[in-house]
XYZ file of C-alpha atoms in Angstrom:
691
model
C -29.953 35.063 8.607
C -26.240 34.882 8.205
C -23.494 34.270 10.639
C -22.606 37.222 13.025
C -19.016 37.433 12.057
C -18.633 40.851 13.834
C -19.632 39.204 17.326
C -17.020 39.351 20.038
C -14.854 36.347 20.369
C -15.689 34.527 23.467
C -13.321 33.369 26.231
C -13.922 29.633 25.364
C -12.572 30.430 21.786
C -9.783 32.368 23.020
C -8.593 29.597 25.355
C -8.809 26.753 22.694
C -6.765 29.104 20.360
C -3.784 29.470 22.906
C -3.539 25.691 22.989
C -3.908 25.342 19.410
C -1.514 27.960 18.431
C 1.287 26.140 20.360
C 0.154 22.673 19.164
C 0.168 23.651 15.407
C 3.338 25.587 15.362
C 5.604 23.490 17.665
C 6.133 20.680 14.993
C 7.390 23.139 12.490
C 10.284 24.333 14.726
C 12.870 22.527 12.126
C 11.314 24.362 9.125
C 11.140 27.701 10.930
C 13.679 30.319 10.704
C 15.088 31.618 14.021
C 13.409 35.091 13.334
C 10.141 33.425 12.504
C 10.245 31.550 15.827
C 11.064 34.922 17.470
C 8.050 36.706 15.846
C 5.755 33.769 16.599
C 6.967 33.864 20.425
C 6.238 37.449 20.685
C 2.794 37.018 19.229
C 1.858 34.340 21.530
C 3.130 36.087 24.583
C 1.218 39.275 23.566
C -1.854 37.235 23.016
C -1.600 35.561 26.482
C -1.181 39.036 28.063
C -4.585 40.081 25.999
C -6.197 37.037 27.416
C -5.241 37.900 30.780
C -6.352 41.617 30.473
C -2.659 42.873 30.970
C -2.107 44.439 27.636
C -4.074 45.980 24.854
C -4.225 44.504 21.210
C -1.492 45.836 19.097
C -2.221 48.758 16.515
C -2.776 47.592 12.928
C 0.047 49.708 11.833
C 2.431 47.569 13.693
C 0.997 44.371 12.528
C 0.995 45.579 8.996
C 4.597 46.826 9.234
C 5.621 43.376 10.590
C 3.858 41.509 7.960
C 5.560 43.527 5.063
C 8.879 43.283 6.799
C 8.567 39.400 7.192
C 7.346 38.789 3.667
C 10.195 40.896 2.159
C 12.664 39.082 4.226
C 11.289 35.752 3.074
C 11.624 36.706 -0.493
C 15.326 37.778 0.068
C 16.264 34.452 1.585
C 13.959 32.039 -0.082
C 16.768 30.798 -2.418
C 18.923 29.798 0.596
C 16.157 28.006 2.744
C 14.305 26.523 -0.277
C 10.971 27.440 -1.839
C 8.893 25.050 0.366
C 10.512 26.235 3.450
C 9.737 29.803 2.360
C 6.173 28.960 1.872
C 6.060 27.238 5.230
C 7.611 30.279 7.042
C 5.193 32.604 5.247
C 2.238 30.539 6.336
C 3.594 30.371 10.004
C 4.142 34.233 10.244
C 0.707 34.796 8.526
C -0.711 32.351 11.302
C 1.102 34.181 14.021
C 0.374 37.745 12.855
C -3.348 36.969 12.250
C -3.466 35.426 15.538
C -2.271 38.774 17.393
C -4.490 40.873 15.428
C -7.599 38.837 15.811
C -10.707 40.758 16.739
C -13.757 39.092 15.119
C -15.119 35.696 14.527
C -14.116 35.996 10.826
C -10.565 36.076 12.031
C -10.962 32.971 13.981
C -12.106 31.128 11.002
C -9.362 32.397 8.859
C -6.797 31.151 11.711
C -8.507 27.684 11.649
C -8.209 27.504 7.885
C -4.449 28.267 8.037
C -4.144 25.925 10.836
C -5.263 22.976 8.619
C -2.841 23.983 5.921
C -0.011 24.057 8.394
C -1.025 20.525 9.705
C -0.848 19.284 6.074
C 2.459 20.826 5.408
C 3.927 19.202 8.630
C 2.828 15.943 7.353
C 5.037 16.364 4.245
C 8.200 16.014 6.423
C 6.849 14.114 9.559
C 5.175 10.794 8.516
C 5.887 8.365 11.271
C 2.799 6.696 13.105
C 3.548 8.751 16.219
C 3.784 12.037 14.242
C 0.501 11.233 12.400
C -1.237 10.516 15.620
C 0.071 13.797 17.101
C -1.247 15.624 14.089
C -4.473 13.975 14.257
C -4.856 15.285 17.854
C -3.779 18.664 16.661
C -6.409 18.628 14.056
C -9.102 17.549 16.785
C -7.813 20.896 18.648
C -8.144 22.972 15.623
C -11.770 21.744 14.820
C -12.512 22.403 18.551
C -11.665 26.097 17.913
C -14.097 26.034 15.171
C -16.913 24.446 17.093
C -16.227 26.885 20.152
C -17.264 29.719 17.812
C -20.849 28.163 17.625
C -21.072 27.040 21.349
C -20.311 30.014 23.306
C -20.846 29.057 26.753
C -20.412 25.272 26.349
C -17.736 23.686 28.425
C -14.376 22.622 27.016
C -14.786 19.035 27.368
C -17.951 19.075 25.238
C -16.190 21.125 22.422
C -13.147 18.532 22.552
C -15.601 15.519 22.500
C -17.798 16.798 19.635
C -14.452 17.696 17.591
C -13.104 14.166 18.256
C -16.572 12.711 17.037
C -16.471 14.893 13.861
C -12.765 13.552 13.105
C -13.730 9.898 13.688
C -16.735 10.388 11.426
C -14.448 11.501 8.545
C -12.041 8.593 8.921
C -14.186 6.050 6.935
C -14.199 8.662 3.954
C -10.397 9.196 4.423
C -9.684 5.308 4.510
C -11.873 4.856 1.343
C -10.077 7.655 -0.588
C -6.764 6.326 0.580
C -7.658 2.720 -0.763
C -9.360 3.392 -3.919
C -8.239 6.795 -5.100
C -5.539 6.466 -7.895
C -2.058 6.479 -6.428
C -0.444 9.701 -7.244
C 3.585 9.544 -7.525
C 5.453 10.912 -4.602
C 5.718 14.643 -4.280
C 8.786 14.807 -6.457
C 8.000 18.337 -7.664
C 7.978 19.607 -4.027
C 11.138 21.544 -3.418
C 13.444 20.147 -0.609
C 12.395 21.305 2.932
C 15.992 21.539 3.562
C 15.702 20.250 7.122
C 19.309 19.581 8.663
C 19.610 15.732 8.580
C 22.229 13.491 10.128
C 23.759 11.098 7.683
C 26.609 10.268 5.289
C 28.007 12.958 3.155
C 29.495 12.684 -0.506
C 32.542 13.611 1.105
C 34.665 12.021 3.839
C 37.531 13.214 5.974
C 38.961 11.714 9.082
C 36.424 12.019 11.856
C 33.477 12.426 9.736
C 32.058 9.046 10.283
C 32.852 8.813 14.006
C 30.715 11.922 14.499
C 27.710 9.738 13.351
C 28.196 7.241 16.152
C 26.774 10.116 18.311
C 23.273 9.824 16.705
C 20.751 7.261 17.235
C 18.743 8.562 14.262
C 17.133 5.718 11.966
C 18.776 5.601 8.516
C 16.666 2.782 7.123
C 14.897 -0.518 7.715
C 15.103 -3.861 5.757
C 12.793 -6.741 5.594
C 14.147 -9.867 3.893
C 11.727 -12.146 1.804
C 12.850 -15.742 2.030
C 11.194 -18.634 0.180
C 10.761 -20.535 3.665
C 8.800 -17.554 5.320
C 11.758 -16.917 7.516
C 12.869 -13.170 8.003
C 16.415 -13.608 9.009
C 18.902 -11.937 6.575
C 22.605 -12.863 6.002
C 24.958 -12.885 9.010
C 26.070 -9.598 10.490
C 29.503 -9.826 8.883
C 27.917 -9.911 5.412
C 25.529 -6.866 5.987
C 27.717 -4.146 4.049
C 24.995 -1.713 2.976
C 26.760 0.109 -0.089
C 25.909 3.811 -0.358
C 28.659 5.913 -1.805
C 31.857 5.028 -3.609
C 34.856 7.717 -3.481
C 38.049 7.470 -5.879
C 39.393 10.978 -5.436
C 41.795 11.808 -2.613
C 43.488 15.129 -2.097
C 45.512 14.268 1.060
C 42.695 15.016 3.455
C 39.175 14.539 1.849
C 37.800 11.662 -0.039
C 35.391 12.508 -2.915
C 33.390 11.040 -5.706
C 34.896 11.286 -9.105
C 33.425 14.137 -11.375
C 32.602 11.543 -13.938
C 30.221 9.688 -11.415
C 28.751 13.014 -10.533
C 27.977 13.893 -14.009
C 26.285 10.713 -14.467
C 24.218 11.410 -11.477
C 23.204 14.805 -12.484
C 22.020 13.250 -16.014
C 20.272 10.209 -14.364
C 16.701 11.740 -14.568
C 17.013 12.150 -18.439
C 19.434 9.380 -19.323
C 18.940 6.597 -16.969
C 22.058 4.434 -16.266
C 21.402 0.851 -15.943
C 23.525 -2.275 -15.111
C 22.360 -5.600 -16.557
C 21.378 -8.174 -13.867
C 23.619 -11.226 -13.809
C 22.496 -13.689 -16.369
C 24.788 -16.588 -15.248
C 23.246 -16.424 -11.533
C 20.523 -18.821 -10.638
C 17.123 -17.140 -10.177
C 16.354 -19.806 -7.527
C 16.057 -17.778 -4.250
C 17.410 -19.650 -1.223
C 17.544 -18.790 2.404
C 19.191 -15.380 2.746
C 20.903 -16.554 5.845
C 22.970 -19.091 4.090
C 25.506 -18.476 1.273
C 22.891 -17.303 -1.005
C 23.091 -16.656 -4.871
C 20.105 -14.194 -4.768
C 18.644 -12.156 -1.943
C 15.331 -10.366 -2.055
C 14.450 -7.636 0.473
C 12.496 -4.440 0.839
C 14.184 -1.163 2.086
C 12.313 1.592 3.722
C 14.566 4.543 3.690
C 14.113 7.525 6.030
C 14.168 10.935 4.540
C 17.753 11.909 4.005
C 17.117 14.721 1.415
C 19.784 13.120 -0.748
C 19.613 10.670 -3.724
C 21.726 7.926 -2.819
C 20.098 4.580 -1.554
C 21.462 1.683 0.211
C 21.879 -2.121 -0.897
C 23.916 -5.146 -0.445
C 26.373 -5.941 -3.199
C 25.293 -6.292 -6.276
C 21.935 -4.561 -5.877
C 19.183 -4.029 -8.471
C 15.787 -2.549 -8.091
C 12.475 -2.855 -9.833
C 11.438 0.610 -8.618
C 11.189 2.882 -11.557
C 12.563 5.638 -9.427
C 15.577 3.922 -8.648
C 18.571 3.446 -11.085
C 21.661 1.261 -10.869
C 25.033 3.322 -11.309
C 28.195 1.935 -12.798
C 30.005 1.851 -9.283
C 27.325 -0.658 -8.227
C 25.309 1.782 -6.127
C 21.483 2.302 -6.039
C 20.558 5.953 -6.910
C 17.109 7.450 -6.704
C 15.944 9.991 -9.374
C 14.504 12.505 -6.877
C 15.747 13.505 -3.411
C 14.408 11.068 -0.657
C 12.473 13.893 0.999
C 9.827 11.388 2.458
C 10.138 7.938 3.562
C 10.723 5.739 0.657
C 10.059 2.109 0.027
C 11.928 0.040 -2.721
C 12.375 -3.572 -3.391
C 15.816 -4.816 -4.051
C 17.423 -8.158 -5.326
C 21.114 -8.686 -4.487
C 23.496 -10.970 -6.248
C 26.343 -11.420 -3.648
C 28.567 -13.831 -5.747
C 28.799 -12.014 -8.969
C 31.922 -10.327 -10.016
C 32.032 -6.535 -10.188
C 34.017 -5.120 -13.070
C 35.956 -8.226 -14.463
C 37.970 -5.596 -16.536
C 38.928 -2.165 -15.811
C 39.603 0.454 -18.630
C 42.780 2.329 -18.411
C 41.218 5.620 -17.247
C 39.413 3.783 -14.219
C 42.633 1.994 -13.458
C 44.662 5.205 -13.406
C 42.038 7.005 -11.334
C 42.162 4.379 -8.673
C 46.107 4.226 -8.547
C 46.352 8.156 -8.362
C 47.688 9.646 -5.123
C 48.345 13.455 -4.266
C 52.098 14.439 -4.784
C 54.123 14.886 -1.699
C 51.465 13.217 0.469
C 52.173 10.781 3.242
C 55.678 9.968 2.259
C 56.146 7.336 5.043
C 52.965 5.608 3.901
C 53.977 5.694 0.472
C 57.356 3.990 1.188
C 55.522 1.456 3.267
C 53.314 0.572 0.320
C 56.475 0.328 -2.057
C 58.054 -1.960 0.514
C 54.918 -4.194 0.529
C 55.035 -4.314 -3.384
C 58.775 -5.435 -3.074
C 58.004 -8.089 -0.417
C 54.959 -9.384 -1.947
C 54.839 -9.380 -5.737
C 51.474 -11.066 -6.058
C 48.755 -8.589 -5.515
C 46.218 -10.643 -3.419
C 49.133 -11.727 -1.038
C 50.231 -8.149 -0.746
C 46.717 -7.011 0.290
C 46.542 -9.778 2.682
C 49.854 -8.887 4.265
C 48.717 -5.096 4.484
C 45.608 -6.569 6.333
C 47.783 -8.629 8.658
C 49.900 -5.548 9.218
C 47.000 -3.909 11.018
C 46.502 -6.952 13.219
C 50.025 -7.645 14.101
C 51.018 -3.922 15.042
C 49.698 -2.196 18.164
C 46.644 -0.330 16.544
C 43.661 0.623 18.528
C 39.988 1.186 17.300
C 38.382 4.148 19.012
C 35.479 6.746 18.691
C 37.707 9.639 19.649
C 40.750 9.341 17.691
C 43.726 11.902 18.403
C 44.115 14.778 15.995
C 46.446 14.665 12.952
C 48.613 17.018 11.210
C 49.197 17.725 7.351
C 50.308 14.397 6.676
C 47.224 12.676 8.064
C 47.834 9.050 7.357
C 51.442 9.130 8.370
C 50.514 10.806 11.621
C 47.910 7.901 12.155
C 49.861 4.974 11.070
C 53.311 5.804 12.689
C 52.440 8.172 15.668
C 48.911 7.872 17.072
C 48.062 4.355 16.174
C 44.440 4.911 17.076
C 41.679 5.568 14.759
C 38.040 4.906 13.458
C 37.064 3.203 10.442
C 37.814 5.879 8.117
C 41.396 6.030 9.371
C 42.005 2.400 8.588
C 40.226 2.297 5.227
C 42.131 5.387 4.162
C 45.491 3.949 5.134
C 44.783 0.670 3.330
C 43.779 2.333 0.159
C 46.797 4.787 0.271
C 49.219 1.819 0.704
C 47.552 -0.439 -1.957
C 47.706 2.347 -4.467
C 51.169 3.077 -3.569
C 52.029 -0.444 -4.111
C 50.395 -0.462 -7.577
C 46.909 -2.067 -6.930
C 43.749 0.051 -7.992
C 41.837 0.553 -4.643
C 38.923 2.797 -3.767
C 36.973 3.970 -0.784
C 33.389 2.853 -0.025
C 31.093 4.233 2.529
C 27.856 2.959 3.932
C 26.424 1.112 6.947
C 27.522 -2.163 8.432
C 25.268 -4.396 10.395
C 21.619 -4.092 11.569
C 19.501 -4.441 14.585
C 17.176 -7.298 14.412
C 13.583 -7.041 15.632
C 12.324 -10.365 16.145
C 8.895 -9.339 16.945
C 8.268 -7.954 13.388
C 10.945 -9.663 11.525
C 13.050 -6.677 10.194
C 16.349 -5.028 10.595
C 16.827 -1.284 11.637
C 20.021 0.287 10.616
C 20.899 3.476 12.452
C 23.307 6.390 11.712
C 25.835 5.245 14.380
C 26.296 2.098 12.187
C 27.876 4.175 9.405
C 31.014 2.649 8.136
C 34.003 2.930 5.602
C 35.846 0.032 3.833
C 37.812 -0.500 0.759
C 37.468 -2.245 -2.435
C 40.543 -3.727 -4.399
C 40.549 -4.666 -7.781
C 42.183 -7.848 -8.910
C 42.717 -9.219 -12.385
C 40.117 -11.820 -13.179
C 38.420 -11.236 -9.964
C 37.082 -7.758 -9.974
C 36.329 -5.561 -7.275
C 36.827 -7.309 -3.720
C 35.799 -6.037 -0.420
C 38.538 -5.604 2.348
C 37.755 -4.209 5.742
C 40.609 -3.529 7.817
C 38.187 -2.850 10.780
C 37.630 -6.604 10.989
C 41.455 -6.969 11.611
C 41.589 -4.391 14.589
C 38.122 -4.882 16.177
C 36.651 -8.107 14.743
C 33.795 -7.930 17.164
C 32.509 -4.696 15.241
C 31.908 -6.647 12.222
C 30.772 -10.061 13.626
C 28.581 -8.918 16.571
C 27.542 -5.265 15.414
C 28.403 -1.685 16.662
C 26.657 -2.067 20.059
C 29.068 -4.870 21.260
C 32.045 -2.892 20.553
C 31.403 0.626 21.725
C 28.509 0.558 24.210
C 30.702 1.531 26.994
C 32.403 4.429 25.345
C 31.304 7.992 26.334
C 30.877 9.416 23.039
C 28.503 6.565 21.953
C 24.928 8.074 21.167
C 26.172 11.156 22.834
C 23.772 13.484 20.674
C 20.819 11.267 21.507
C 20.639 10.998 25.386
C 16.876 10.148 25.116
C 17.008 7.620 22.531
C 15.109 4.365 23.050
C 18.302 2.373 22.185
C 19.466 3.136 25.602
C 16.745 0.899 26.831
C 18.683 -2.319 25.408
C 20.149 -2.916 28.824
C 16.879 -3.287 30.517
C 14.999 -6.341 29.028
C 11.409 -5.330 29.732
C 12.218 -1.736 28.325
C 13.787 -3.187 25.353
C 10.794 -5.556 24.871
C 8.576 -2.324 24.880
C 10.868 -0.631 22.498
C 10.757 -3.336 19.810
C 6.917 -3.610 20.235
C 6.620 -0.115 19.520
C 9.163 -0.177 16.595
C 7.158 -3.088 15.277
C 4.080 -1.145 15.107
C 5.826 1.871 13.412
C 7.441 -0.501 10.879
C 3.956 -1.955 9.823
C 2.813 1.525 9.526
C 5.593 2.265 7.324
C 4.863 -0.915 5.167
C 1.200 -0.837 4.881
C 0.389 2.889 4.988
C 3.438 4.999 3.786
C 4.330 1.915 1.399
C 0.907 1.581 0.138
C 1.933 2.261 -3.544
C -0.107 1.421 -6.678
C 0.956 -2.123 -6.899
C -0.263 -2.778 -3.348
C -3.409 -1.045 -4.050
C -4.000 -3.218 -6.934
C -3.385 -6.449 -4.800
C -5.979 -5.230 -2.090
C -8.582 -4.461 -4.709
C -7.922 -7.753 -6.459
C -8.917 -9.515 -3.191
C -12.137 -7.301 -2.684
C -13.268 -6.998 -6.509
C -11.578 -9.830 -8.195
C -10.355 -8.772 -11.637
C -9.502 -5.122 -11.222
C -10.305 -2.828 -13.800
C -10.524 1.025 -14.112
C -14.390 0.733 -14.471
C -14.799 -1.376 -11.449
C -12.815 1.185 -9.371
C -14.670 4.174 -10.762
C -18.081 2.528 -9.834
C -16.836 1.656 -6.339
C -15.818 5.242 -5.731
C -18.987 6.626 -7.357
C -21.169 4.270 -5.198
C -19.184 4.991 -2.040
C -19.374 8.715 -2.574
C -23.133 8.472 -3.136
C -23.583 6.667 -0.036
C -21.467 8.936 2.250
C -23.119 11.964 0.654
C -26.469 10.622 1.572
C -25.574 9.936 5.087
C -24.111 13.356 5.570
C -27.121 14.918 3.823
C -29.454 12.879 6.031
C -27.808 13.925 9.302
C -27.519 17.647 8.006
C -31.443 17.490 7.819
C -31.314 17.879 3.754
C -33.985 15.175 3.351
C -36.227 12.997 5.372
C -36.306 9.289 4.864
C -39.530 8.785 6.887
C -42.142 10.156 4.472
C -44.917 9.336 6.817
C -43.730 12.256 9.179
C -43.705 15.792 8.166
C -40.075 16.867 7.787
C -40.839 20.385 9.167
C -42.238 18.411 12.484
C -39.324 16.131 12.690
C -36.613 18.787 12.402
C -38.508 20.827 15.166
C -38.970 18.019 17.534
C -35.310 17.109 17.093
C -34.391 20.655 18.322
C -36.752 20.133 21.274
C -35.195 16.847 22.276
C -31.781 18.541 22.314
C -33.134 21.250 24.539
C -34.693 18.727 26.840
C -31.273 17.269 27.282
C -30.203 20.669 28.580
C -33.104 20.375 31.226
C -35.778 22.513 29.098
C -38.387 19.820 28.210
C -41.475 20.689 26.193
C -44.553 20.208 28.175
C -47.492 18.072 26.749
C -49.586 20.266 24.489
C -47.433 23.435 25.094
C -47.616 26.164 22.207
C -44.472 26.543 20.120
C -44.580 30.211 21.304
C -44.819 29.347 24.786
C -42.066 26.904 24.689
C -39.853 29.457 22.848
C -40.542 31.931 25.753
C -39.646 29.279 28.306
C -36.342 28.435 26.579
C -35.472 32.179 26.149
C -36.037 32.745 30.068
C -33.856 29.783 30.746
C -31.006 30.402 28.210
C -30.902 34.152 27.651
C -28.124 34.577 30.135
C -26.124 31.558 29.499
C -26.402 31.259 25.730
C -28.160 34.192 24.270
C -27.393 33.088 20.645
C -29.040 29.725 21.278
C -32.136 31.507 22.830
C -32.607 33.903 20.099
C -31.928 31.353 17.285
C -34.693 29.194 18.913
C -37.100 31.883 19.128
C -36.547 32.728 15.418
C -36.721 28.959 14.696
C -40.184 28.813 16.541
C -41.532 31.904 14.682
C -40.615 30.331 11.379
C -42.392 26.926 12.444
C -45.515 28.726 13.516
C -45.704 30.727 10.288
C -45.112 27.673 8.090
C -47.647 25.514 9.957
C -50.372 27.931 10.749
C -50.165 31.144 8.657
C -51.553 31.592 5.068
C -48.227 32.228 3.130
C -47.731 32.966 -0.672
C -45.569 30.622 -2.546
C -42.569 33.025 -2.355
C -43.062 33.599 1.288
C -43.227 29.996 2.125
C -40.083 29.420 0.172
C -38.280 32.099 2.211
C -39.503 30.829 5.475
C -38.381 27.327 4.678
C -34.818 28.385 3.851
C -34.827 30.462 6.826
C -35.896 27.677 9.181
C -33.388 25.168 7.563
C -30.729 27.658 8.158
C -31.617 27.931 11.823
C -32.112 24.293 12.077
C -28.762 23.444 11.037
C -27.007 26.210 13.154
C -28.983 25.126 16.405
C -28.161 21.451 15.711
C -24.481 22.381 15.731
C -24.769 24.585 18.746
C -26.732 22.030 20.661
C -24.706 18.859 19.850
C -23.326 17.399 22.912
C -21.623 14.056 23.841
């Protein structure tokens, strides 16, 4: 006997599908196009109408036309939204259209299968602990749909509990595979999901960074490794997380130089590399002091970009990270998933003791006829302060001595942006002040460039790490001096020193645009001590999830296996995997009734009695000495109205049992009846399983 795929879908299954449909598709709203969301919404509403008996199922021609049209549209826009996004949208639409045309149980099985694929695709882009738990719950719901196919009349709580039991029973195998299976590299070959992400750009204009102050989105987290076991990093005023260096300015926008962009494009094939300082002591001291070497681990959130973060001067041992000539860290692949990488920084080293003539000219260049007042001011500084370092110090003091203001909402500027800011508005954000300093310094004859990144960090004492958010985005300048190399100067420290010393929150917490785009962010809990305590506790758990689960790379796997097995070898790992698989397979086979450990008991009797025990829990106990055929008749009378499929299957099982026990059968007939009995036994066990 085979499954009756043409049977009518029960109300129980339809109910589960309504819930599961929303649960599976809702996490994918960022990857779905607007018209995909529209089609899914129409299909869902139509299906609700069918469930309530208000509308009929759509004609197949309509569904087929929609499917062809959607597939054609996706093919046309795939280059714009990305290959992986196109695949996700194709599965979403297939799931929705199959859902609306569903008529038979075979359609339900197809929908469940596609649902599992969609859950897996969601995990590619959403890997936080909370999202993982949510998707695990969605998997429970999806499995509940499959169970409801076999338990027509069972209540919904029983379906859910059995589904949860199956998922929990699969976790040991999942954990085993996670620990011992060879660690594959990240899904570098998976195309970008092209999900919109808040963050820094490789171009910067006035107002770009101030927009980021509206976002509480996490950029990355940092854990410092100090020899004394402490987790404190350098003071807040030293936490300048270098991300991008911009040397080209057209009067409105700062950009990277094309030569750096060319190096970035070729980085995968021709890895650039800076030599770690050889004149710096490798003795690590407390990172909180004036250290020569700082070790830390960064867990970057998905940015879909290749630039990474680090304190000056940063080096990484990660084979997917390279060190560029402008002292940045750069990933060989886009950061499409959470990425963990170890960094060592040497803050006391000299960056570019000498500059070649091309680099010097690049960092002296200014657009013609741009900001004449600022240019004139720079020349005046050059006249008044012939010594370069004294000149820059005078420019920094100029910001402190004049009536300038630091604001998240600076006034608009005209064509001569820096002139308008310096001499008219006198109010701006970090990008305004950094741009003005670079322009004045270049006009005075000192090579200067723009650096963007993040400044500061929110320390979580519970777990000992720093969180860096998008609203901590910052811009500062680097000035080159003969014999000293590139030196950092931050004019923001002259206007709003508390921004650098105490962090962003201490400066802008009261301004209306602060975290304007994140009204429900948990960062708003900081003003309530007990809520802030709860926020930090949850953030700590998520951090450990990132470190021990998402950051469980080949190196960490080897450390764990070394503790369990001693000397780790490929032979030991292979034997452990084989042994574990055998144990798990035997357990599954035993519970599936494929073999019997108790040789003293007839397997046929044992399986029959187990089904009788399941039926007894339903209130249909077999009487002492009751014949199998009589008991089957009693079960049929009791269950034929409620669960006719169970009644029919048990009658067939009893007939096969009686035939095998008492009737003279040929060898082929015995084999046929045994297969029939086992098939019915497995199906009845599934139908009758209850919590």
